[in-house]
PDB file of C-alpha atoms in Angstrom:
ATOM      1  CA  UNK A   1     -40.447  81.116 -89.806  1.00 70.00           C
ATOM      2  CA  UNK A   2     -37.720  80.446 -92.378  1.00 79.00           C
ATOM      3  CA  UNK A   3     -34.050  80.528 -91.449  1.00 82.00           C
ATOM      4  CA  UNK A   4     -30.778  80.589 -93.328  1.00 86.00           C
ATOM      5  CA  UNK A   5     -28.335  77.894 -92.251  1.00 88.00           C
ATOM      6  CA  UNK A   6     -24.727  78.929 -92.925  1.00 91.00           C
ATOM      7  CA  UNK A   7     -22.184  76.107 -92.663  1.00 91.00           C
ATOM      8  CA  UNK A   8     -18.437  76.776 -92.574  1.00 91.00           C
ATOM      9  CA  UNK A   9     -15.719  74.141 -93.030  1.00 89.00           C
ATOM     10  CA  UNK A  10     -12.915  75.108 -90.651  1.00 85.00           C
ATOM     11  CA  UNK A  11      -9.869  73.423 -89.052  1.00 85.00           C
ATOM     12  CA  UNK A  12     -10.419  72.240 -85.475  1.00 81.00           C
ATOM     13  CA  UNK A  13      -8.272  75.006 -83.974  1.00 83.00           C
ATOM     14  CA  UNK A  14     -10.600  77.631 -85.448  1.00 85.00           C
ATOM     15  CA  UNK A  15     -13.893  76.187 -84.195  1.00 84.00           C
ATOM     16  CA  UNK A  16     -14.300  78.359 -81.089  1.00 83.00           C
ATOM     17  CA  UNK A  17     -13.329  81.605 -82.815  1.00 87.00           C
ATOM     18  CA  UNK A  18     -15.690  80.986 -85.744  1.00 89.00           C
ATOM     19  CA  UNK A  19     -18.461  80.067 -83.285  1.00 87.00           C
ATOM     20  CA  UNK A  20     -17.847  83.392 -81.526  1.00 88.00           C
ATOM     21  CA  UNK A  21     -18.097  85.236 -84.867  1.00 90.00           C
ATOM     22  CA  UNK A  22     -21.474  83.598 -85.500  1.00 89.00           C
ATOM     23  CA  UNK A  23     -22.640  84.723 -82.043  1.00 85.00           C
ATOM     24  CA  UNK A  24     -21.384  88.275 -82.611  1.00 84.00           C
ATOM     25  CA  UNK A  25     -23.343  88.411 -85.888  1.00 88.00           C
ATOM     26  CA  UNK A  26     -26.499  87.439 -84.011  1.00 84.00           C
ATOM     27  CA  UNK A  27     -26.886  83.775 -84.864  1.00 84.00           C
ATOM     28  CA  UNK A  28     -30.034  82.225 -83.422  1.00 72.00           C
ATOM     29  CA  UNK A  29     -28.004  79.119 -82.622  1.00 74.00           C
ATOM     30  CA  UNK A  30     -24.560  77.646 -83.262  1.00 83.00           C
ATOM     31  CA  UNK A  31     -23.838  73.977 -83.977  1.00 82.00           C
ATOM     32  CA  UNK A  32     -20.358  72.431 -84.087  1.00 81.00           C
ATOM     33  CA  UNK A  33     -20.192  69.178 -86.055  1.00 79.00           C
ATOM     34  CA  UNK A  34     -16.785  67.640 -85.359  1.00 71.00           C
ATOM     35  CA  UNK A  35     -16.382  63.849 -85.811  1.00 67.00           C
ATOM     36  CA  UNK A  36     -13.192  63.968 -83.723  1.00 65.00           C
ATOM     37  CA  UNK A  37     -15.192  65.134 -80.685  1.00 60.00           C
ATOM     38  CA  UNK A  38     -17.764  62.363 -81.125  1.00 57.00           C
ATOM     39  CA  UNK A  39     -14.969  59.808 -81.564  1.00 54.00           C
ATOM     40  CA  UNK A  40     -13.192  60.947 -78.382  1.00 59.00           C
ATOM     41  CA  UNK A  41     -16.455  60.739 -76.408  1.00 52.00           C
ATOM     42  CA  UNK A  42     -16.946  57.190 -77.685  1.00 49.00           C
ATOM     43  CA  UNK A  43     -13.383  56.178 -76.852  1.00 54.00           C
ATOM     44  CA  UNK A  44     -13.663  57.564 -73.315  1.00 52.00           C
ATOM     45  CA  UNK A  45     -16.908  55.708 -72.726  1.00 46.00           C
ATOM     46  CA  UNK A  46     -18.933  58.897 -72.193  1.00 44.00           C
ATOM     47  CA  UNK A  47     -21.131  58.120 -75.203  1.00 42.00           C
ATOM     48  CA  UNK A  48     -22.359  54.737 -76.387  1.00 39.00           C
ATOM     49  CA  UNK A  49     -20.448  53.519 -79.448  1.00 39.00           C
ATOM     50  CA  UNK A  50     -23.537  51.786 -80.822  1.00 37.00           C
ATOM     51  CA  UNK A  51     -25.115  55.195 -81.515  1.00 41.00           C
ATOM     52  CA  UNK A  52     -22.254  56.252 -83.830  1.00 42.00           C
ATOM     53  CA  UNK A  53     -20.846  52.956 -85.198  1.00 44.00           C
ATOM     54  CA  UNK A  54     -19.266  54.440 -88.325  1.00 46.00           C
ATOM     55  CA  UNK A  55     -17.667  57.592 -86.905  1.00 44.00           C
ATOM     56  CA  UNK A  56     -13.921  57.939 -87.434  1.00 47.00           C
ATOM     57  CA  UNK A  57     -11.844  60.872 -86.139  1.00 47.00           C
ATOM     58  CA  UNK A  58     -10.689  62.029 -89.577  1.00 49.00           C
ATOM     59  CA  UNK A  59     -13.924  61.252 -91.390  1.00 48.00           C
ATOM     60  CA  UNK A  60     -14.423  64.860 -92.524  1.00 63.00           C
ATOM     61  CA  UNK A  61     -13.476  68.419 -91.668  1.00 73.00           C
ATOM     62  CA  UNK A  62     -15.232  70.043 -88.700  1.00 84.00           C
ATOM     63  CA  UNK A  63     -18.162  72.271 -89.573  1.00 88.00           C
ATOM     64  CA  UNK A  64     -19.639  75.237 -87.692  1.00 89.00           C
ATOM     65  CA  UNK A  65     -23.251  76.097 -88.477  1.00 90.00           C
ATOM     66  CA  UNK A  66     -25.105  79.275 -87.653  1.00 88.00           C
ATOM     67  CA  UNK A  67     -28.765  80.200 -88.120  1.00 87.00           C
ATOM     68  CA  UNK A  68     -30.164  83.583 -89.137  1.00 87.00           C
ATOM     69  CA  UNK A  69     -33.602  84.883 -90.184  1.00 85.00           C
ATOM     70  CA  UNK A  70     -33.906  84.591 -93.960  1.00 83.00           C
ATOM     71  CA  UNK A  71     -34.314  88.119 -95.335  1.00 81.00           C
ATOM     72  CA  UNK A  72     -32.901  90.671 -97.756  1.00 72.00           C
ATOM     73  CA  UNK A  73     -29.772  91.129 -95.602  1.00 78.00           C
ATOM     74  CA  UNK A  74     -28.637  87.523 -95.965  1.00 81.00           C
ATOM     75  CA  UNK A  75     -26.151  88.166 -98.788  1.00 82.00           C
ATOM     76  CA  UNK A  76     -24.490  90.999 -96.819  1.00 85.00           C
ATOM     77  CA  UNK A  77     -24.316  88.740 -93.773  1.00 88.00           C
ATOM     78  CA  UNK A  78     -22.491  86.024 -95.698  1.00 88.00           C
ATOM     79  CA  UNK A  79     -19.988  88.557 -97.027  1.00 89.00           C
ATOM     80  CA  UNK A  80     -19.361  89.942 -93.532  1.00 90.00           C
ATOM     81  CA  UNK A  81     -18.873  86.421 -92.170  1.00 90.00           C
ATOM     82  CA  UNK A  82     -16.404  85.553 -94.929  1.00 90.00           C
ATOM     83  CA  UNK A  83     -14.392  88.738 -94.294  1.00 90.00           C
ATOM     84  CA  UNK A  84     -14.199  88.156 -90.526  1.00 90.00           C
ATOM     85  CA  UNK A  85     -13.078  84.550 -90.916  1.00 90.00           C
ATOM     86  CA  UNK A  86     -10.578  85.631 -93.560  1.00 88.00           C
ATOM     87  CA  UNK A  87      -8.989  88.012 -91.050  1.00 88.00           C
ATOM     88  CA  UNK A  88      -8.289  84.957 -88.866  1.00 86.00           C
ATOM     89  CA  UNK A  89      -6.152  83.553 -91.681  1.00 87.00           C
ATOM     90  CA  UNK A  90      -8.628  80.994 -93.025  1.00 86.00           C
ATOM     91  CA  UNK A  91     -10.114  80.607 -96.488  1.00 83.00           C
ATOM     92  CA  UNK A  92     -13.266  78.730 -95.554  1.00 80.00           C
ATOM     93  CA  UNK A  93     -15.764  76.876 -97.678  1.00 85.00           C
ATOM     94  CA  UNK A  94     -19.185  78.351 -96.930  1.00 90.00           C
ATOM     95  CA  UNK A  95     -22.436  76.542 -97.688  1.00 90.00           C
ATOM     96  CA  UNK A  96     -25.972  77.805 -97.201  1.00 91.00           C
ATOM     97  CA  UNK A  97     -29.453  76.329 -97.207  1.00 88.00           C
ATOM     98  CA  UNK A  98     -32.939  77.376 -96.218  1.00 87.00           C
ATOM     99  CA  UNK A  99     -34.441  75.556 -93.227  1.00 78.00           C
ATOM    100  CA  UNK A 100     -37.673  75.697 -91.281  1.00 72.00           C
ATOM    101  CA  UNK A 101     -37.433  76.572 -87.604  1.00 64.00           C
ATOM    102  CA  UNK A 102     -38.636  73.164 -86.428  1.00 60.00           C
ATOM    103  CA  UNK A 103     -35.953  71.380 -88.510  1.00 58.00           C
ATOM    104  CA  UNK A 104     -32.915  72.871 -86.755  1.00 54.00           C
ATOM    105  CA  UNK A 105     -34.488  73.723 -83.422  1.00 56.00           C
ATOM    106  CA  UNK A 106     -34.586  70.048 -82.407  1.00 62.00           C
ATOM    107  CA  UNK A 107     -31.780  68.444 -84.461  1.00 61.00           C
ATOM    108  CA  UNK A 108     -29.199  68.990 -81.690  1.00 58.00           C
ATOM    109  CA  UNK A 109     -31.080  66.672 -79.346  1.00 62.00           C
ATOM    110  CA  UNK A 110     -29.411  63.628 -80.907  1.00 60.00           C
ATOM    111  CA  UNK A 111     -26.058  64.834 -79.497  1.00 59.00           C
ATOM    112  CA  UNK A 112     -27.198  65.942 -76.035  1.00 63.00           C
ATOM    113  CA  UNK A 113     -26.459  63.134 -73.560  1.00 71.00           C
ATOM    114  CA  UNK A 114     -26.291  62.943 -69.734  1.00 76.00           C
ATOM    115  CA  UNK A 115     -22.990  64.267 -68.365  1.00 77.00           C
ATOM    116  CA  UNK A 116     -21.319  65.268 -65.114  1.00 84.00           C
ATOM    117  CA  UNK A 117     -20.257  68.814 -64.232  1.00 86.00           C
ATOM    118  CA  UNK A 118     -17.936  69.644 -61.367  1.00 87.00           C
ATOM    119  CA  UNK A 119     -18.083  67.556 -58.220  1.00 91.00           C
ATOM    120  CA  UNK A 120     -21.814  67.738 -57.572  1.00 92.00           C
ATOM    121  CA  UNK A 121     -23.925  67.959 -60.733  1.00 89.00           C
ATOM    122  CA  UNK A 122     -25.346  65.458 -63.200  1.00 88.00           C
ATOM    123  CA  UNK A 123     -27.108  67.082 -66.157  1.00 88.00           C
ATOM    124  CA  UNK A 124     -29.717  65.015 -67.985  1.00 85.00           C
ATOM    125  CA  UNK A 125     -31.837  65.872 -71.046  1.00 81.00           C
ATOM    126  CA  UNK A 126     -35.430  65.458 -69.972  1.00 76.00           C
ATOM    127  CA  UNK A 127     -36.144  63.053 -72.859  1.00 72.00           C
ATOM    128  CA  UNK A 128     -33.434  60.627 -71.659  1.00 72.00           C
ATOM    129  CA  UNK A 129     -34.094  57.883 -69.122  1.00 75.00           C
ATOM    130  CA  UNK A 130     -31.456  57.677 -66.400  1.00 72.00           C
ATOM    131  CA  UNK A 131     -31.095  55.816 -63.131  1.00 72.00           C
ATOM    132  CA  UNK A 132     -29.211  58.291 -60.956  1.00 66.00           C
ATOM    133  CA  UNK A 133     -27.715  56.001 -58.344  1.00 68.00           C
ATOM    134  CA  UNK A 134     -24.969  58.506 -57.509  1.00 75.00           C
ATOM    135  CA  UNK A 135     -25.140  61.248 -54.888  1.00 84.00           C
ATOM    136  CA  UNK A 136     -24.910  63.963 -57.542  1.00 88.00           C
ATOM    137  CA  UNK A 137     -27.565  66.650 -57.872  1.00 89.00           C
ATOM    138  CA  UNK A 138     -29.680  65.899 -60.945  1.00 88.00           C
ATOM    139  CA  UNK A 139     -30.523  68.759 -63.322  1.00 89.00           C
ATOM    140  CA  UNK A 140     -33.272  67.730 -65.741  1.00 87.00           C
ATOM    141  CA  UNK A 141     -32.945  70.063 -68.731  1.00 84.00           C
ATOM    142  CA  UNK A 142     -34.583  70.921 -72.033  1.00 78.00           C
ATOM    143  CA  UNK A 143     -32.712  74.017 -73.300  1.00 64.00           C
ATOM    144  CA  UNK A 144     -34.890  74.344 -76.385  1.00 62.00           C
ATOM    145  CA  UNK A 145     -33.857  77.525 -78.194  1.00 51.00           C
ATOM    146  CA  UNK A 146     -32.252  79.114 -75.123  1.00 46.00           C
ATOM    147  CA  UNK A 147     -28.521  79.144 -74.371  1.00 54.00           C
ATOM    148  CA  UNK A 148     -27.328  76.911 -71.561  1.00 55.00           C
ATOM    149  CA  UNK A 149     -27.362  73.145 -71.977  1.00 62.00           C
ATOM    150  CA  UNK A 150     -24.293  72.866 -69.744  1.00 60.00           C
ATOM    151  CA  UNK A 151     -21.836  71.568 -72.312  1.00 66.00           C
ATOM    152  CA  UNK A 152     -20.283  74.910 -73.256  1.00 80.00           C
ATOM    153  CA  UNK A 153     -17.098  75.717 -71.282  1.00 86.00           C
ATOM    154  CA  UNK A 154     -18.514  79.025 -70.046  1.00 88.00           C
ATOM    155  CA  UNK A 155     -21.557  77.296 -68.544  1.00 89.00           C
ATOM    156  CA  UNK A 156     -19.634  74.406 -67.006  1.00 90.00           C
ATOM    157  CA  UNK A 157     -17.092  76.778 -65.427  1.00 93.00           C
ATOM    158  CA  UNK A 158     -19.919  78.822 -63.897  1.00 95.00           C
ATOM    159  CA  UNK A 159     -21.479  75.674 -62.476  1.00 94.00           C
ATOM    160  CA  UNK A 160     -18.158  74.654 -60.924  1.00 95.00           C
ATOM    161  CA  UNK A 161     -17.806  78.089 -59.334  1.00 96.00           C
ATOM    162  CA  UNK A 162     -21.389  78.067 -58.075  1.00 96.00           C
ATOM    163  CA  UNK A 163     -20.470  74.874 -56.208  1.00 95.00           C
ATOM    164  CA  UNK A 164     -17.827  76.872 -54.342  1.00 94.00           C
ATOM    165  CA  UNK A 165     -19.917  79.929 -53.458  1.00 95.00           C
ATOM    166  CA  UNK A 166     -23.496  78.716 -52.987  1.00 95.00           C
ATOM    167  CA  UNK A 167     -23.641  76.659 -49.805  1.00 91.00           C
ATOM    168  CA  UNK A 168     -27.190  77.242 -48.549  1.00 90.00           C
ATOM    169  CA  UNK A 169     -29.724  80.019 -47.748  1.00 91.00           C
ATOM    170  CA  UNK A 170     -28.262  82.552 -50.213  1.00 94.00           C
ATOM    171  CA  UNK A 171     -30.116  85.150 -52.267  1.00 95.00           C
ATOM    172  CA  UNK A 172     -28.928  84.669 -55.868  1.00 95.00           C
ATOM    173  CA  UNK A 173     -29.536  86.634 -59.073  1.00 96.00           C
ATOM    174  CA  UNK A 174     -28.777  84.973 -62.434  1.00 96.00           C
ATOM    175  CA  UNK A 175     -28.529  87.590 -65.190  1.00 95.00           C
ATOM    176  CA  UNK A 176     -29.056  86.376 -68.757  1.00 91.00           C
ATOM    177  CA  UNK A 177     -30.363  83.075 -67.465  1.00 91.00           C
ATOM    178  CA  UNK A 178     -31.027  81.416 -70.835  1.00 88.00           C
ATOM    179  CA  UNK A 179     -32.248  77.893 -70.086  1.00 87.00           C
ATOM    180  CA  UNK A 180     -32.022  78.691 -66.329  1.00 91.00           C
ATOM    181  CA  UNK A 181     -29.470  75.910 -65.779  1.00 93.00           C
ATOM    182  CA  UNK A 182     -27.332  78.090 -63.483  1.00 95.00           C
ATOM    183  CA  UNK A 183     -30.322  79.312 -61.497  1.00 96.00           C
ATOM    184  CA  UNK A 184     -31.527  75.734 -61.052  1.00 96.00           C
ATOM    185  CA  UNK A 185     -28.022  74.637 -60.034  1.00 96.00           C
ATOM    186  CA  UNK A 186     -27.968  77.330 -57.336  1.00 96.00           C
ATOM    187  CA  UNK A 187     -31.393  76.253 -56.084  1.00 96.00           C
ATOM    188  CA  UNK A 188     -30.337  72.599 -55.951  1.00 96.00           C
ATOM    189  CA  UNK A 189     -27.297  73.613 -53.879  1.00 95.00           C
ATOM    190  CA  UNK A 190     -29.591  75.157 -51.284  1.00 94.00           C
ATOM    191  CA  UNK A 191     -29.998  78.808 -52.262  1.00 95.00           C
ATOM    192  CA  UNK A 192     -33.015  80.241 -50.477  1.00 94.00           C
ATOM    193  CA  UNK A 193     -34.226  82.428 -53.358  1.00 96.00           C
ATOM    194  CA  UNK A 194     -33.018  82.774 -56.953  1.00 96.00           C
ATOM    195  CA  UNK A 195     -34.119  85.468 -59.394  1.00 96.00           C
ATOM    196  CA  UNK A 196     -33.396  84.492 -63.010  1.00 95.00           C
ATOM    197  CA  UNK A 197     -33.630  87.277 -65.605  1.00 95.00           C
ATOM    198  CA  UNK A 198     -33.474  87.263 -69.399  1.00 92.00           C
ATOM    199  CA  UNK A 199     -34.290  89.823 -72.076  1.00 87.00           C
ATOM    200  CA  UNK A 200     -35.305  87.157 -74.600  1.00 85.00           C
ATOM    201  CA  UNK A 201     -38.948  86.108 -74.242  1.00 86.00           C
ATOM    202  CA  UNK A 202     -38.253  82.658 -75.694  1.00 82.00           C
ATOM    203  CA  UNK A 203     -35.527  82.120 -73.101  1.00 85.00           C
ATOM    204  CA  UNK A 204     -37.915  83.192 -70.326  1.00 91.00           C
ATOM    205  CA  UNK A 205     -40.459  80.618 -71.501  1.00 89.00           C
ATOM    206  CA  UNK A 206     -37.808  77.875 -71.671  1.00 88.00           C
ATOM    207  CA  UNK A 207     -36.400  78.882 -68.283  1.00 91.00           C
ATOM    208  CA  UNK A 208     -39.790  78.669 -66.583  1.00 94.00           C
ATOM    209  CA  UNK A 209     -40.386  75.250 -68.123  1.00 92.00           C
ATOM    210  CA  UNK A 210     -37.043  73.959 -66.825  1.00 92.00           C
ATOM    211  CA  UNK A 211     -37.718  75.363 -63.364  1.00 95.00           C
ATOM    212  CA  UNK A 212     -40.924  73.311 -63.307  1.00 94.00           C
ATOM    213  CA  UNK A 213     -39.122  70.212 -64.614  1.00 92.00           C
ATOM    214  CA  UNK A 214     -36.753  70.433 -61.658  1.00 94.00           C
ATOM    215  CA  UNK A 215     -39.434  71.164 -59.059  1.00 94.00           C
ATOM    216  CA  UNK A 216     -37.769  74.356 -57.841  1.00 96.00           C
ATOM    217  CA  UNK A 217     -40.661  76.769 -58.485  1.00 95.00           C
ATOM    218  CA  UNK A 218     -40.673  77.608 -54.780  1.00 95.00           C
ATOM    219  CA  UNK A 219     -37.097  78.889 -55.019  1.00 95.00           C
ATOM    220  CA  UNK A 220     -36.572  80.213 -58.570  1.00 95.00           C
ATOM    221  CA  UNK A 221     -38.420  83.237 -59.942  1.00 95.00           C
ATOM    222  CA  UNK A 222     -37.964  83.859 -63.689  1.00 95.00           C
ATOM    223  CA  UNK A 223     -38.392  87.445 -64.903  1.00 94.00           C
ATOM    224  CA  UNK A 224     -38.368  89.107 -68.315  1.00 94.00           C
ATOM    225  CA  UNK A 225     -36.098  92.143 -68.263  1.00 90.00           C
ATOM    226  CA  UNK A 226     -32.856  93.818 -69.262  1.00 90.00           C
ATOM    227  CA  UNK A 227     -29.948  92.859 -66.990  1.00 89.00           C
ATOM    228  CA  UNK A 228     -30.764  93.972 -63.415  1.00 91.00           C
ATOM    229  CA  UNK A 229     -33.565  96.389 -64.296  1.00 89.00           C
ATOM    230  CA  UNK A 230     -36.209  94.084 -62.790  1.00 85.00           C
ATOM    231  CA  UNK A 231     -34.226  93.064 -59.713  1.00 90.00           C
ATOM    232  CA  UNK A 232     -35.000  94.965 -56.514  1.00 89.00           C
ATOM    233  CA  UNK A 233     -33.247  92.772 -53.965  1.00 89.00           C
ATOM    234  CA  UNK A 234     -29.831  92.479 -52.376  1.00 92.00           C
ATOM    235  CA  UNK A 235     -27.895  89.405 -53.488  1.00 94.00           C
ATOM    236  CA  UNK A 236     -25.268  87.225 -51.874  1.00 96.00           C
ATOM    237  CA  UNK A 237     -24.296  86.007 -55.343  1.00 97.00           C
ATOM    238  CA  UNK A 238     -24.799  87.544 -58.793  1.00 97.00           C
ATOM    239  CA  UNK A 239     -24.189  85.214 -61.750  1.00 96.00           C
ATOM    240  CA  UNK A 240     -23.693  86.401 -65.329  1.00 95.00           C
ATOM    241  CA  UNK A 241     -22.654  83.991 -68.082  1.00 92.00           C
ATOM    242  CA  UNK A 242     -22.869  86.426 -70.978  1.00 86.00           C
ATOM    243  CA  UNK A 243     -20.206  88.267 -73.038  1.00 84.00           C
ATOM    244  CA  UNK A 244     -17.485  90.765 -72.181  1.00 88.00           C
ATOM    245  CA  UNK A 245     -19.260  93.937 -73.324  1.00 87.00           C
ATOM    246  CA  UNK A 246     -22.436  93.086 -71.412  1.00 89.00           C
ATOM    247  CA  UNK A 247     -20.468  92.123 -68.294  1.00 93.00           C
ATOM    248  CA  UNK A 248     -18.811  95.543 -68.374  1.00 93.00           C
ATOM    249  CA  UNK A 249     -22.211  97.235 -68.791  1.00 92.00           C
ATOM    250  CA  UNK A 250     -23.647  95.158 -65.935  1.00 93.00           C
ATOM    251  CA  UNK A 251     -20.818  95.788 -63.456  1.00 94.00           C
ATOM    252  CA  UNK A 252     -22.006  99.072 -61.843  1.00 94.00           C
ATOM    253  CA  UNK A 253     -25.458  97.652 -61.084  1.00 94.00           C
ATOM    254  CA  UNK A 254     -23.997  94.334 -59.927  1.00 94.00           C
ATOM    255  CA  UNK A 255     -21.863  96.261 -57.445  1.00 94.00           C
ATOM    256  CA  UNK A 256     -24.967  98.040 -56.116  1.00 93.00           C
ATOM    257  CA  UNK A 257     -27.104  94.928 -55.572  1.00 94.00           C
ATOM    258  CA  UNK A 258     -24.407  92.760 -53.968  1.00 95.00           C
ATOM    259  CA  UNK A 259     -24.462  92.472 -50.198  1.00 94.00           C
ATOM    260  CA  UNK A 260     -21.192  93.213 -48.345  1.00 92.00           C
ATOM    261  CA  UNK A 261     -18.981  90.180 -48.851  1.00 92.00           C
ATOM    262  CA  UNK A 262     -21.101  88.966 -51.778  1.00 95.00           C
ATOM    263  CA  UNK A 263     -19.699  87.412 -54.953  1.00 97.00           C
ATOM    264  CA  UNK A 264     -19.982  88.225 -58.648  1.00 97.00           C
ATOM    265  CA  UNK A 265     -19.515  85.030 -60.699  1.00 97.00           C
ATOM    266  CA  UNK A 266     -19.129  85.788 -64.379  1.00 96.00           C
ATOM    267  CA  UNK A 267     -18.108  83.966 -67.534  1.00 93.00           C
ATOM    268  CA  UNK A 268     -18.394  84.233 -71.309  1.00 89.00           C
ATOM    269  CA  UNK A 269     -15.113  86.162 -71.496  1.00 90.00           C
ATOM    270  CA  UNK A 270     -12.879  85.308 -74.456  1.00 86.00           C
ATOM    271  CA  UNK A 271      -9.189  85.118 -73.522  1.00 88.00           C
ATOM    272  CA  UNK A 272      -7.986  88.270 -75.295  1.00 88.00           C
ATOM    273  CA  UNK A 273     -10.512  90.417 -73.387  1.00 90.00           C
ATOM    274  CA  UNK A 274      -9.875  89.054 -69.899  1.00 93.00           C
ATOM    275  CA  UNK A 275      -7.437  91.767 -68.782  1.00 94.00           C
ATOM    276  CA  UNK A 276      -9.740  94.505 -70.094  1.00 93.00           C
ATOM    277  CA  UNK A 277     -12.739  93.079 -68.227  1.00 94.00           C
ATOM    278  CA  UNK A 278     -10.806  92.654 -64.968  1.00 96.00           C
ATOM    279  CA  UNK A 279      -9.418  96.189 -65.199  1.00 96.00           C
ATOM    280  CA  UNK A 280     -12.843  97.741 -65.766  1.00 96.00           C
ATOM    281  CA  UNK A 281     -14.433  95.663 -62.992  1.00 95.00           C
ATOM    282  CA  UNK A 282     -11.745  96.838 -60.589  1.00 95.00           C
ATOM    283  CA  UNK A 283     -12.661 100.414 -61.498  1.00 94.00           C
ATOM    284  CA  UNK A 284     -16.179  99.613 -60.276  1.00 93.00           C
ATOM    285  CA  UNK A 285     -14.811  98.542 -56.893  1.00 92.00           C
ATOM    286  CA  UNK A 286     -14.403  94.801 -57.440  1.00 95.00           C
ATOM    287  CA  UNK A 287     -11.522  92.636 -56.240  1.00 95.00           C
ATOM    288  CA  UNK A 288     -10.607  89.485 -58.157  1.00 96.00           C
ATOM    289  CA  UNK A 289     -10.969  86.386 -55.961  1.00 96.00           C
ATOM    290  CA  UNK A 290     -10.632  83.502 -58.406  1.00 96.00           C
ATOM    291  CA  UNK A 291     -10.352  82.788 -62.117  1.00 95.00           C
ATOM    292  CA  UNK A 292     -10.872  79.677 -64.219  1.00 94.00           C
ATOM    293  CA  UNK A 293      -9.792  78.892 -67.751  1.00 94.00           C
ATOM    294  CA  UNK A 294     -11.078  76.411 -70.316  1.00 90.00           C
ATOM    295  CA  UNK A 295      -9.642  76.683 -73.805  1.00 86.00           C
ATOM    296  CA  UNK A 296     -10.158  80.252 -75.016  1.00 85.00           C
ATOM    297  CA  UNK A 297     -12.718  81.043 -72.320  1.00 90.00           C
ATOM    298  CA  UNK A 298     -12.366  82.627 -68.887  1.00 93.00           C
ATOM    299  CA  UNK A 299     -14.557  82.718 -65.785  1.00 95.00           C
ATOM    300  CA  UNK A 300     -14.062  85.058 -62.832  1.00 97.00           C
ATOM    301  CA  UNK A 301     -15.181  85.409 -59.233  1.00 97.00           C
ATOM    302  CA  UNK A 302     -15.043  88.909 -57.772  1.00 97.00           C
ATOM    303  CA  UNK A 303     -16.157  90.608 -54.592  1.00 96.00           C
ATOM    304  CA  UNK A 304     -16.700  94.237 -53.647  1.00 88.00           C
ATOM    305  CA  UNK A 305     -13.827  95.933 -51.839  1.00 74.00           C
ATOM    306  CA  UNK A 306     -14.492  96.619 -48.171  1.00 65.00           C
TER     307      UNK A 306
END
């Protein structure tokens, strides 16, 4: 399959918003190429300097890249993208090129390194060798073309919240599981049974592969389906790292499947929609228990009113 790569030069402060625009337009993947981020990782010791010996923080402007099926709508897509970014106050330089699926589907692996999340997790790409001498729970991941490598703020915030609300023997449902990283995290924390659901068949395939990599097949069941349509259980915890509109759509069913005293952990909420999401969730009978913030992103923990 052929894809159109659209690259946008943008100041650092606009990276997250432009990435969100790509996602809203249906990008099959988003890549942020920012030398300043690589440089800061090197300076902090998180990444090995020998892998990026020539990187300097002001080497070039940051670039956001999105990937779309190459078809007759491509020219309209570029125009729509340019208009949306223009409304943010930027006049971006936009570059395009045709790529084959295998070219971009694996290029990100060079930047995916082992990293810690929260107090308990250590996430490792499955192609990396690592001696885990710490007491952290190891998540061996290959996200492939599914969302959820653990580095995005929405994913890391969910993982931190899962640490707080999954203590052992819970029934958990992960909606929009992507790579299944959150479902696997819950299983590693001691959840008794985790149902991971995704509408995307590629994500389901990736999720099942990662479940096997982490030896949690006895705990995690991956299903293909739309939101909670395939879930027939009663959950102690429902997890949804998706987007605001889908969270709102999911809320009534999440309220029905949660056990009394259960928790709804949700993220993927951009800052300017947080109040709207909270208000609509409260209308469905939820009480806000906790919130987290990371840059422009928000994560929430809610429970059903008694």
